Amino acid sequence: MLIQRIESEGLSHYSYLLGDAGHAVVIDPRLDVDIYIGLSMDQGMRITDILETHRNEDYLIGSAELASRTGARIWHADSGLPYRYGQSASPGQRWGVGRYTLEALDTPGHTPGSLSYLLREVSGAPWAVFTGDALFAGDVGRVDLLGPDRADDLGRQLYHSIFERILSLGDGILIYPAHGAGSVCGAAIADRPWTSAGIERLLNPRLQVGRDEFVAAGAMAQERPPYFRHMEELNLEGVRVPNLPFPIPLSPKDFQESMSGSVVLDLRSETDYGAAHIPGSQFIWQAGLASLAGWYLSYDTPILLVADGGAEAAVRVLVRQGFDNVRGFLSGGMLAWHMAGHDSHSIPMISVKDLDRILAGGEHPWILDVRSAEEVKKAPFSGANHIHITLLQQRLDKVPRDRPVYIFCGSGMRSMVAASLLKRRGWSDLLVVLGGMAAWSSVVRQQPGAR
Amino acid sequence: MLIQRIESEGLSHYSYLLGDAGHAVVIDPRLDVDIYIGLSMDQGMRITDILETHRNEDYLIGSAELASRTGARIWHADSGLPYRYGQSASPGQRWGVGRYTLEALDTPGHTPGSLSYLLREVSGAPWAVFTGDALFAGDVGRVDLLGPDRADDLGRQLYHSIFERILSLGDGILIYPAHGAGSVCGAAIADRPWTSAGIERLLNPRLQVGRDEFVAAGAMAQERPPYFRHMEELNLEGVRVPNLPFPIPLSPKDFQESMSGSVVLDLRSETDYGAAHIPGSQFIWQAGLASLAGWYLSYDTPILLVADGGAEAAVRVLVRQGFDNVRGFLSGGMLAWHMAGHDSHSIPMISVKDLDRILAGGEHPWILDVRSAEEVKKAPFSGANHIHITLLQQRLDKVPRDRPVYIFCGSGMRSMVAASLLKRRGWSDLLVVLGGMAAWSSVVRQQPGAR
Amino acid sequence: MLIQRIESEGLSHYSYLLGDAGHAVVIDPRLDVDIYIGLSMDQGMRITDILETHRNEDYLIGSAELASRTGARIWHADSGLPYRYGQSASPGQRWGVGRYTLEALDTPGHTPGSLSYLLREVSGAPWAVFTGDALFAGDVGRVDLLGPDRADDLGRQLYHSIFERILSLGDGILIYPAHGAGSVCGAAIADRPWTSAGIERLLNPRLQVGRDEFVAAGAMAQERPPYFRHMEELNLEGVRVPNLPFPIPLSPKDFQESMSGSVVLDLRSETDYGAAHIPGSQFIWQAGLASLAGWYLSYDTPILLVADGGAEAAVRVLVRQGFDNVRGFLSGGMLAWHMAGHDSHSIPMISVKDLDRILAGGEHPWILDVRSAEEVKKAPFSGANHIHITLLQQRLDKVPRDRPVYIFCGSGMRSMVAASLLKRRGWSDLLVVLGGMAAWSSVVRQQPGAR
Amino acid sequence: MLIQRIESEGLSHYSYLLGDAGHAVVIDPRLDVDIYIGLSMDQGMRITDILETHRNEDYLIGSAELASRTGARIWHADSGLPYRYGQSASPGQRWGVGRYTLEALDTPGHTPGSLSYLLREVSGAPWAVFTGDALFAGDVGRVDLLGPDRADDLGRQLYHSIFERILSLGDGILIYPAHGAGSVCGAAIADRPWTSAGIERLLNPRLQVGRDEFVAAGAMAQERPPYFRHMEELNLEGVRVPNLPFPIPLSPKDFQESMSGSVVLDLRSETDYGAAHIPGSQFIWQAGLASLAGWYLSYDTPILLVADGGAEAAVRVLVRQGFDNVRGFLSGGMLAWHMAGHDSHSIPMISVKDLDRILAGGEHPWILDVRSAEEVKKAPFSGANHIHITLLQQRLDKVPRDRPVYIFCGSGMRSMVAASLLKRRGWSDLLVVLGGMAAWSSVVRQQPGAR
């Protein structure tokens, strides 16, 4: 049998192609579906069914596109929703995959109608479960997306789904979730790429507590990227993207002429951006796009890209989140920009040692710490002002304009994202601390800001 | 500067991507346009213009698809035709390609409004000409496509175009035609992949004669595949194919159930087909598809494929000729077919030595020679009955049904094509001569059939 | 963490690349090591250690080559053997892989010194075991390779290793063996690509019995390909193959001149071979090479290949088994051979329906069934003469020369292998049954030969 | 016929694979020969001969490696030299390439024994010439490499070779040289990727003058990278590199520990380097490696790389020039370096507008212009101090240490190379002008420094 996991870079999204004896099924396809078609063709398999574990909120699902190109049927979970395409799957429903069988398990919690899919051996014995956003390696699905009123109830449902529907199948059952480490759908997903029911029962910290504590933990509202709502709507429509839009190379002149009304998104390294960037541009490093684009970009504003080399991978990540309005990218990069005589801006960067010297010297700089609450809790920087990177736009009034702002995060990357936002909003005296907490704890070897 | 030739397998079609300083132009794009987009992106070039040398008759042009994905403008030759998209180019019109310039040359003959495109150096000096179907390496364009009445006039125009517009630019000028050896658009195109005006002036046999002889040669009507007319119509419409249809893998059972109302096209080797094939299937080996599909397939009949390995390359060649109704291919190939218990047929094959023995033994078998008139003239097989492979369907009444038919060609490949057609039409006593004239002349070392 | 399985086509061999935080370890590398280097570079990981689970007998291990190109250390299992390179690993020894740990488990049985490697989570909790040839999905390792005298003892050791060292770690433990379905190292390996201790405890038929029955089953001697001994010797030496030898394209003339003293190995389909092959050639279809080359080829005889398309994949499979003396392949394939006027031979093929008719007609043809004993037991063909394909060379005297021999297997593939061997040895009246038992049971729907 | 040009990135080196009817010839192969083997195998061609146009001085030739892997014969030009492998080709000697013929032409000048290879059509008519370093598009070969005493004589020989041996074949002859634009072997090679004798006769500026002027131009000594002598020696030995060394990923800790005794080579963008680099590192941007590595690196010092993404392409370029002692690269890049708490240095960068303001303000900064003499001549920067980038190491005493040094080139890239060298040698007050002359002429629109 073929069990192939397809990992979508950036989103830490896992989809699956299962196949046997000339037939194949795809679970939770991503929008750029060529990979499923290519893999199934290589194996001589016909994709007959597309199974969804839930109505997704964090990326555009590729079911409609894949169905239109293969003739496969689409089976939705969350069957009460007003989908405009496909049909609803029911708990207990079965699909053949050659000699094997998939069966829908009712596993509500992350959403009210979430399904998992149980893969049974030829003999009928349970073998593996595709758990969607119900159960991850090291974490469980969020239950806060319908709002605080529903979180308790959904949390109880999720607890039941995990313990009574999934783990009860036996410790040996293989677990195939819809996300891996790095996803916005589970902050604590472990860096454990393959797992089983038994491993999770023992090692997943969310499963080590009783039901009440489990429910209470789930009810703590997490951040919700503004683009989620847009995804939810589009996933009811059934978006089709026959070809990924490719970013048009723009000469410095054409690029500059396109800038009015657009946002310039700079995807290079934090140091390269700090050294020289197009005035007014927003920095998000490429691998940070999946988790930050939804907070920093708007669906209404066309995007212009500045990147090292090609911008295709970035476009792919953006389109999967619904940002399909990329006008082009700067051909020749910043070198071409400079050679055309255009101006660039810079943002000063300092090392943790220099910051330490400043603090030791008795200065009291205003330090902005953009890490998450969890990170701050684990390794606090006393004296710093904490605003999570995703909330900065709403709390700009907390940041002083009349004194130097030193920006701090885990590595320096998010600090530069914050710096570029502040600069676009008019701040001028900004410094980014390179290496962030990782550097600080390697070198300064004590609580930052402790003195 | 970038001058990149893109060769489309099968059709021997050449298109060109020219680029400089961030801008690019494509001449005569094929239907599957990803390659132009990919190459231009790698170079950081924006495709701004698409130039056509003439309204094509032998393949679907990709101008509309490429324009829709890049925003490039389309410039048609044969400007009097009722195109439903794009705009007309005029002789003398110029397009910048970075620091370089392209200029339309009026080179009628192959069609009344054919254009060539002259590439000029930065200094303005002529450098290369993209000649479309006016001038090939070793051959010139056909002038018989509008019928015998127009051939003389078009031939005179072509003579003038080649000698007064192209060769007159100087011997050093590089010549970039729209087809290479193997194309249906020029039977005698030389196996000389790169050439110049001077090389052609000296070596092209069609240019070694005076105008009257040139015109007379052009007026000799050649075969015209029936699909040409369909291509001509579609190229006025502006066909778009966002994604190449991919052939669905079909199990032997699904394949058999799809056979009613379809044609089964077998793309394997001639010996594999001869050994065992699906009853009723038509054989055309994969590399022969471009030249023979137009004669043997119909636009109205869905196609099922039998191939070694994937059928993607074959689908690409078929779609470029407008055959986009491929239902699927036999997953697992003939092995799966046999293992499912289905029957297969065979066609006996004999070696040239065996044929020689038969002839030497005084038998007088009925030999069908399906080579072209040119091939027969160069290496006749006395006593054989000559019907070109493209005309066989119209002359079936010339082939006896009551005695063995030995089928002969250059290599054995076209013989098997003919054999499969005859078998589909009810003939039963057929033998294919493996190796064909190539084998005969290697081994028997004398005029075949001479005794 | 990265856990990447590398599957070697043909051999059904699994090796593993594990990595974290810039460091990587490879378990049981194959000979063509570029893939480990490429994958680790893409991840920015340095390969520091190469771990072997046992001294392999079925393929050439790539440890020496990989070490010479990366500077990694080699750790051998079966530490008593006189290796000329690397160092010995000890049970209980640990290796860091970034934040994770691998630990050697003493799991003798398949060989006296076999090791498994236990992967522990950051917390130290057991997570996965790399079991080498101790435990597969659906099967266990062979214990008969040191001869019948040792099999009982090794069987007892293996039982202990599996139950007390591996399964005792908990049902949730992931199991990563060294082979998948199709390997010569475990005839009954299940088509279950991913598994766990719990799944195997429940579903592996070898683990459903008590110790005595387990030991008795292991003591039944299986076939031992003659090339195993050669592999065992070379794996003590430490073979290096900086570049895979590539097969030189040979014109029909050069090919024929190289045939003296060589064996011609034909890798095409069974029907293509049956239709026309080079006289004296041996047929083994490409995917059958891993399991049959060791029985049909000799290390002393140079090999010439006939293949569809490139022969690179075949060369890779051959070299991994130590057959590095490939002189070249027939450029242009059989078509070129025929066009050069060379002769070819054929072997008649019949369908199961025709065979059924013959049997029904009262004829008593001599039927040679070359399937394995297990296959014959499951679906007997009464009246057939059974000689397993691997034993045919030793039992040629059992096959009559004076009457037609109908050759039968599961699909027709091995039948053609047998037919080509018999023909090379002088048999002339041979018929291959296309589709084999698969076809028979689909169509004739009753015990073959029953009447 | 197949005529395939293989372009080696960085070196602007062209080699050629010619093939027909199953046979192939390679002209001037590069060191990493997989590409020739792969292409010839795809075409079913056997490489029989390797032809060299001269003993190369600017890269390591791959003849020995290619011969050892294919069995092809090696034919050297410059036959008087003491080669330790291969055999000498003679003027007039012929090699068959299927139906076509190559013939050695005696074209001394660049070296005393340089050969060109004339490709003749099947008919024997001249078609194309592979001119090595005798004749390029827009330039001719250097004749100064044996020293000023020989330059006149070699110049006269080259004049004769070009006019009497090459151009005399006719204007239509296609010209295939060994280098394209960007090579260190011809500073003025035109950006004209394909050319003919007629095009060069008309457009090549070196061919527009009489013999005396031609000879005088050639006698002007050009710079000679110090690595040339090493290449010349190794190309007599016959270097073999079975596998390109791959750069080992090094953690920041391992990297730092390897730094003693090594040179750190930083391949990122000029702005990224300027923003933050490892103290003591030398900057050369990746595409500048081919032309600058020979001036800035030593064969005796191991190299450590800092790069964006993989360093494989850089290693390839380095090895082709004989720098095979790359110890590894910084895994995770500068981000990992900073996160590990290591320090970095920066170099200030300013825009041309800022420089203009400084000059307008009456300051008289010390400006170092590292462009070539030709560039300076075309667009002088009055008041600047000119030292070509390749000569800077020898003229460090000309650069003041006690005042700010503004560094200027065509784009800013070479300025940063110079800045990193000066910084390594102890200078501290350095500023790089971003965009260089390109920016200046776009924006300031007047002679820089004119006021």
JSON list of N, CA and C in Angstrom, two decimals, chain A residues 1 3 20 99-100 121 125-127 171-172 174 176 191-196 198-199 203, chain C residues 1 3 20 99-100 121 125-127 171-172 174 176 191-196 198-199 203:
[
{"chain": "A", "resi": 1, "resn": "MET", "atom": "N", "xyz": [0.84, -1.20, 0.00]},
{"chain": "A", "resi": 1, "resn": "MET", "atom": "CA", "xyz": [0.00, 0.00, 0.00]},
{"chain": "A", "resi": 1, "resn": "MET", "atom": "C", "xyz": [0.87, 1.25, 0.00]},
{"chain": "A", "resi": 3, "resn": "ILE", "atom": "N", "xyz": [1.25, 4.96, 1.42]},
{"chain": "A", "resi": 3, "resn": "ILE", "atom": "CA", "xyz": [0.81, 6.02, 2.33]},
{"chain": "A", "resi": 3, "resn": "ILE", "atom": "C", "xyz": [1.85, 7.12, 2.22]},
{"chain": "A", "resi": 20, "resn": "ASP", "atom": "N", "xyz": [-3.81, 1.95, -3.40]},
{"chain": "A", "resi": 20, "resn": "ASP", "atom": "CA", "xyz": [-3.59, 0.51, -3.50]},
{"chain": "A", "resi": 20, "resn": "ASP", "atom": "C", "xyz": [-4.34, 0.00, -4.73]},
{"chain": "A", "resi": 99, "resn": "ARG", "atom": "N", "xyz": [-7.46, -2.85, -1.68]},
{"chain": "A", "resi": 99, "resn": "ARG", "atom": "CA", "xyz": [-7.85, -3.92, -0.75]},
{"chain": "A", "resi": 99, "resn": "ARG", "atom": "C", "xyz": [-8.10, -3.40, 0.66]},
{"chain": "A", "resi": 100, "resn": "TYR", "atom": "N", "xyz": [-7.84, -2.13, 0.88]},
{"chain": "A", "resi": 100, "resn": "TYR", "atom": "CA", "xyz": [-7.94, -1.56, 2.21]},
{"chain": "A", "resi": 100, "resn": "TYR", "atom": "C", "xyz": [-9.22, -0.72, 2.34]},
{"chain": "A", "resi": 121, "resn": "GLU", "atom": "N", "xyz": [-6.59, -2.49, 7.90]},
{"chain": "A", "resi": 121, "resn": "GLU", "atom": "CA", "xyz": [-5.83, -3.49, 7.17]},
{"chain": "A", "resi": 121, "resn": "GLU", "atom": "C", "xyz": [-6.76, -4.33, 6.28]},
{"chain": "A", "resi": 125, "resn": "ALA", "atom": "N", "xyz": [-8.46, -5.14, 10.53]},
{"chain": "A", "resi": 125, "resn": "ALA", "atom": "CA", "xyz": [-7.89, -4.64, 11.78]},
{"chain": "A", "resi": 125, "resn": "ALA", "atom": "C", "xyz": [-7.51, -3.17, 11.64]},
{"chain": "A", "resi": 126, "resn": "PRO", "atom": "N", "xyz": [-7.78, -2.36, 12.69]},
{"chain": "A", "resi": 126, "resn": "PRO", "atom": "CA", "xyz": [-7.37, -0.95, 12.65]},
{"chain": "A", "resi": 126, "resn": "PRO", "atom": "C", "xyz": [-5.86, -0.83, 12.53]},
{"chain": "A", "resi": 127, "resn": "TRP", "atom": "N", "xyz": [-5.41, 0.16, 11.75]},
{"chain": "A", "resi": 127, "resn": "TRP", "atom": "CA", "xyz": [-3.98, 0.28, 11.48]},
{"chain": "A", "resi": 127, "resn": "TRP", "atom": "C", "xyz": [-3.51, 1.70, 11.75]},
{"chain": "A", "resi": 171, "resn": "ASP", "atom": "N", "xyz": [-2.82, 1.18, 21.50]},
{"chain": "A", "resi": 171, "resn": "ASP", "atom": "CA", "xyz": [-1.57, 1.95, 21.50]},
{"chain": "A", "resi": 171, "resn": "ASP", "atom": "C", "xyz": [-0.79, 1.85, 20.19]},
{"chain": "A", "resi": 172, "resn": "GLY", "atom": "N", "xyz": [-0.96, 0.74, 19.49]},
{"chain": "A", "resi": 172, "resn": "GLY", "atom": "CA", "xyz": [-0.15, 0.54, 18.29]},
{"chain": "A", "resi": 172, "resn": "GLY", "atom": "C", "xyz": [-0.61, 1.33, 17.08]},
{"chain": "A", "resi": 174, "resn": "LEU", "atom": "N", "xyz": [-1.18, 3.92, 14.33]},
{"chain": "A", "resi": 174, "resn": "LEU", "atom": "CA", "xyz": [-0.38, 5.04, 13.84]},
{"chain": "A", "resi": 174, "resn": "LEU", "atom": "C", "xyz": [-1.27, 6.28, 13.72]},
{"chain": "A", "resi": 176, "resn": "TYR", "atom": "N", "xyz": [-1.74, 10.00, 12.05]},
{"chain": "A", "resi": 176, "resn": "TYR", "atom": "CA", "xyz": [-1.34, 10.90, 10.97]},
{"chain": "A", "resi": 176, "resn": "TYR", "atom": "C", "xyz": [-2.16, 12.19, 11.04]},
{"chain": "A", "resi": 191, "resn": "ASP", "atom": "N", "xyz": [8.20, 18.40, 17.68]},
{"chain": "A", "resi": 191, "resn": "ASP", "atom": "CA", "xyz": [9.07, 18.13, 16.54]},
{"chain": "A", "resi": 191, "resn": "ASP", "atom": "C", "xyz": [9.28, 16.61, 16.44]},
{"chain": "A", "resi": 192, "resn": "ARG", "atom": "N", "xyz": [8.17, 15.90, 16.32]},
{"chain": "A", "resi": 192, "resn": "ARG", "atom": "CA", "xyz": [8.18, 14.43, 16.30]},
{"chain": "A", "resi": 192, "resn": "ARG", "atom": "C", "xyz": [7.39, 14.04, 15.07]},
{"chain": "A", "resi": 193, "resn": "PRO", "atom": "N", "xyz": [8.08, 13.82, 13.95]},
{"chain": "A", "resi": 193, "resn": "PRO", "atom": "CA", "xyz": [7.36, 13.74, 12.68]},
{"chain": "A", "resi": 193, "resn": "PRO", "atom": "C", "xyz": [6.44, 12.53, 12.56]},
{"chain": "A", "resi": 194, "resn": "TRP", "atom": "N", "xyz": [6.70, 11.47, 13.29]},
{"chain": "A", "resi": 194, "resn": "TRP", "atom": "CA", "xyz": [5.87, 10.27, 13.16]},
{"chain": "A", "resi": 194, "resn": "TRP", "atom": "C", "xyz": [5.51, 9.82, 14.56]},
{"chain": "A", "resi": 195, "resn": "THR", "atom": "N", "xyz": [4.28, 9.37, 14.72]},
{"chain": "A", "resi": 195, "resn": "THR", "atom": "CA", "xyz": [3.87, 9.02, 16.08]},
{"chain": "A", "resi": 195, "resn": "THR", "atom": "C", "xyz": [2.77, 7.95, 16.06]},
{"chain": "A", "resi": 196, "resn": "SER", "atom": "N", "xyz": [2.38, 7.51, 17.25]},
{"chain": "A", "resi": 196, "resn": "SER", "atom": "CA", "xyz": [1.36, 6.47, 17.40]},
{"chain": "A", "resi": 196, "resn": "SER", "atom": "C", "xyz": [0.47, 6.86, 18.57]},
{"chain": "A", "resi": 198, "resn": "GLY", "atom": "N", "xyz": [0.02, 5.17, 21.22]},
{"chain": "A", "resi": 198, "resn": "GLY", "atom": "CA", "xyz": [0.73, 4.90, 22.46]},
{"chain": "A", "resi": 198, "resn": "GLY", "atom": "C", "xyz": [1.73, 5.98, 22.81]},
{"chain": "A", "resi": 199, "resn": "ILE", "atom": "N", "xyz": [2.44, 6.45, 21.81]},
{"chain": "A", "resi": 199, "resn": "ILE", "atom": "CA", "xyz": [3.42, 7.53, 22.04]},
{"chain": "A", "resi": 199, "resn": "ILE", "atom": "C", "xyz": [2.69, 8.78, 22.55]},
{"chain": "A", "resi": 203, "resn": "LEU", "atom": "N", "xyz": [3.33, 10.71, 25.92]},
{"chain": "A", "resi": 203, "resn": "LEU", "atom": "CA", "xyz": [4.21, 11.88, 25.83]},
{"chain": "A", "resi": 203, "resn": "LEU", "atom": "C", "xyz": [3.49, 13.19, 25.55]},
{"chain": "C", "resi": 1, "resn": "MET", "atom": "N", "xyz": [12.53, 16.95, 14.25]},
{"chain": "C", "resi": 1, "resn": "MET", "atom": "CA", "xyz": [13.53, 15.94, 13.87]},
{"chain": "C", "resi": 1, "resn": "MET", "atom": "C", "xyz": [13.22, 15.41, 12.46]},
{"chain": "C", "resi": 3, "resn": "ILE", "atom": "N", "xyz": [13.25, 12.17, 10.14]},
{"chain": "C", "resi": 3, "resn": "ILE", "atom": "CA", "xyz": [13.37, 10.71, 10.00]},
{"chain": "C", "resi": 3, "resn": "ILE", "atom": "C", "xyz": [12.97, 10.40, 8.57]},
{"chain": "C", "resi": 20, "resn": "ASP", "atom": "N", "xyz": [18.97, 16.00, 13.38]},
{"chain": "C", "resi": 20, "resn": "ASP", "atom": "CA", "xyz": [18.44, 17.06, 14.23]},
{"chain": "C", "resi": 20, "resn": "ASP", "atom": "C", "xyz": [19.56, 18.04, 14.55]},
{"chain": "C", "resi": 99, "resn": "ARG", "atom": "N", "xyz": [19.32, 16.72, 19.60]},
{"chain": "C", "resi": 99, "resn": "ARG", "atom": "CA", "xyz": [18.76, 16.61, 20.94]},
{"chain": "C", "resi": 99, "resn": "ARG", "atom": "C", "xyz": [18.29, 15.20, 21.27]},
{"chain": "C", "resi": 100, "resn": "TYR", "atom": "N", "xyz": [18.34, 14.32, 20.28]},
{"chain": "C", "resi": 100, "resn": "TYR", "atom": "CA", "xyz": [17.83, 12.96, 20.46]},
{"chain": "C", "resi": 100, "resn": "TYR", "atom": "C", "xyz": [18.97, 11.97, 20.64]},
{"chain": "C", "resi": 121, "resn": "GLU", "atom": "N", "xyz": [13.23, 9.87, 22.54]},
{"chain": "C", "resi": 121, "resn": "GLU", "atom": "CA", "xyz": [12.78, 11.27, 22.55]},
{"chain": "C", "resi": 121, "resn": "GLU", "atom": "C", "xyz": [13.75, 12.15, 23.35]},
{"chain": "C", "resi": 125, "resn": "ALA", "atom": "N", "xyz": [12.33, 9.11, 26.56]},
{"chain": "C", "resi": 125, "resn": "ALA", "atom": "CA", "xyz": [11.32, 8.07, 26.35]},
{"chain": "C", "resi": 125, "resn": "ALA", "atom": "C", "xyz": [11.56, 7.35, 25.03]},
{"chain": "C", "resi": 126, "resn": "PRO", "atom": "N", "xyz": [11.39, 6.02, 25.01]},
{"chain": "C", "resi": 126, "resn": "PRO", "atom": "CA", "xyz": [11.54, 5.27, 23.76]},
{"chain": "C", "resi": 126, "resn": "PRO", "atom": "C", "xyz": [10.49, 5.72, 22.75]},
{"chain": "C", "resi": 127, "resn": "TRP", "atom": "N", "xyz": [10.90, 5.80, 21.48]},
{"chain": "C", "resi": 127, "resn": "TRP", "atom": "CA", "xyz": [10.01, 6.34, 20.47]},
{"chain": "C", "resi": 127, "resn": "TRP", "atom": "C", "xyz": [9.92, 5.38, 19.27]},
{"chain": "C", "resi": 171, "resn": "ASP", "atom": "N", "xyz": [3.60, -1.02, 23.03]},
{"chain": "C", "resi": 171, "resn": "ASP", "atom": "CA", "xyz": [2.89, -1.15, 21.76]},
{"chain": "C", "resi": 171, "resn": "ASP", "atom": "C", "xyz": [3.03, 0.08, 20.88]},
{"chain": "C", "resi": 172, "resn": "GLY", "atom": "N", "xyz": [3.21, 1.23, 21.48]},
{"chain": "C", "resi": 172, "resn": "GLY", "atom": "CA", "xyz": [3.24, 2.46, 20.71]},
{"chain": "C", "resi": 172, "resn": "GLY", "atom": "C", "xyz": [4.53, 2.68, 19.94]},
{"chain": "C", "resi": 174, "resn": "LEU", "atom": "N", "xyz": [7.32, 2.85, 17.33]},
{"chain": "C", "resi": 174, "resn": "LEU", "atom": "CA", "xyz": [7.34, 2.73, 15.87]},
{"chain": "C", "resi": 174, "resn": "LEU", "atom": "C", "xyz": [8.45, 1.78, 15.46]},
{"chain": "C", "resi": 176, "resn": "TYR", "atom": "N", "xyz": [10.90, 0.47, 12.43]},
{"chain": "C", "resi": 176, "resn": "TYR", "atom": "CA", "xyz": [11.48, 0.79, 11.12]},
{"chain": "C", "resi": 176, "resn": "TYR", "atom": "C", "xyz": [12.44, -0.31, 10.70]},
{"chain": "C", "resi": 191, "resn": "ASP", "atom": "N", "xyz": [2.58, -5.88, 2.83]},
{"chain": "C", "resi": 191, "resn": "ASP", "atom": "CA", "xyz": [2.50, -4.64, 2.07]},
{"chain": "C", "resi": 191, "resn": "ASP", "atom": "C", "xyz": [1.95, -3.55, 3.00]},
{"chain": "C", "resi": 192, "resn": "ARG", "atom": "N", "xyz": [2.65, -3.35, 4.11]},
{"chain": "C", "resi": 192, "resn": "ARG", "atom": "CA", "xyz": [2.22, -2.41, 5.14]},
{"chain": "C", "resi": 192, "resn": "ARG", "atom": "C", "xyz": [3.42, -1.51, 5.40]},
{"chain": "C", "resi": 193, "resn": "PRO", "atom": "N", "xyz": [3.46, -0.38, 4.73]},
{"chain": "C", "resi": 193, "resn": "PRO", "atom": "CA", "xyz": [4.72, 0.37, 4.70]},
{"chain": "C", "resi": 193, "resn": "PRO", "atom": "C", "xyz": [5.13, 0.96, 6.05]},
{"chain": "C", "resi": 194, "resn": "TRP", "atom": "N", "xyz": [4.20, 1.18, 6.95]},
{"chain": "C", "resi": 194, "resn": "TRP", "atom": "CA", "xyz": [4.55, 1.78, 8.25]},
{"chain": "C", "resi": 194, "resn": "TRP", "atom": "C", "xyz": [3.88, 0.95, 9.33]},
{"chain": "C", "resi": 195, "resn": "THR", "atom": "N", "xyz": [4.57, 0.75, 10.41]},
{"chain": "C", "resi": 195, "resn": "THR", "atom": "CA", "xyz": [4.00, -0.12, 11.43]},
{"chain": "C", "resi": 195, "resn": "THR", "atom": "C", "xyz": [4.53, 0.25, 12.82]},
{"chain": "C", "resi": 196, "resn": "SER", "atom": "N", "xyz": [4.01, -0.45, 13.82]},
{"chain": "C", "resi": 196, "resn": "SER", "atom": "CA", "xyz": [4.39, -0.20, 15.22]},
{"chain": "C", "resi": 196, "resn": "SER", "atom": "C", "xyz": [4.50, -1.55, 15.92]},
{"chain": "C", "resi": 198, "resn": "GLY", "atom": "N", "xyz": [2.80, -2.51, 18.44]},
{"chain": "C", "resi": 198, "resn": "GLY", "atom": "CA", "xyz": [1.45, -3.01, 18.70]},
{"chain": "C", "resi": 198, "resn": "GLY", "atom": "C", "xyz": [0.82, -3.65, 17.48]},
{"chain": "C", "resi": 199, "resn": "ILE", "atom": "N", "xyz": [0.99, -3.01, 16.33]},
{"chain": "C", "resi": 199, "resn": "ILE", "atom": "CA", "xyz": [0.45, -3.57, 15.08]},
{"chain": "C", "resi": 199, "resn": "ILE", "atom": "C", "xyz": [1.08, -4.94, 14.81]},
{"chain": "C", "resi": 203, "resn": "LEU", "atom": "N", "xyz": [-0.78, -8.38, 14.37]},
{"chain": "C", "resi": 203, "resn": "LEU", "atom": "CA", "xyz": [-1.05, -8.78, 12.99]},
{"chain": "C", "resi": 203, "resn": "LEU", "atom": "C", "xyz": [0.05, -9.64, 12.35]}
]
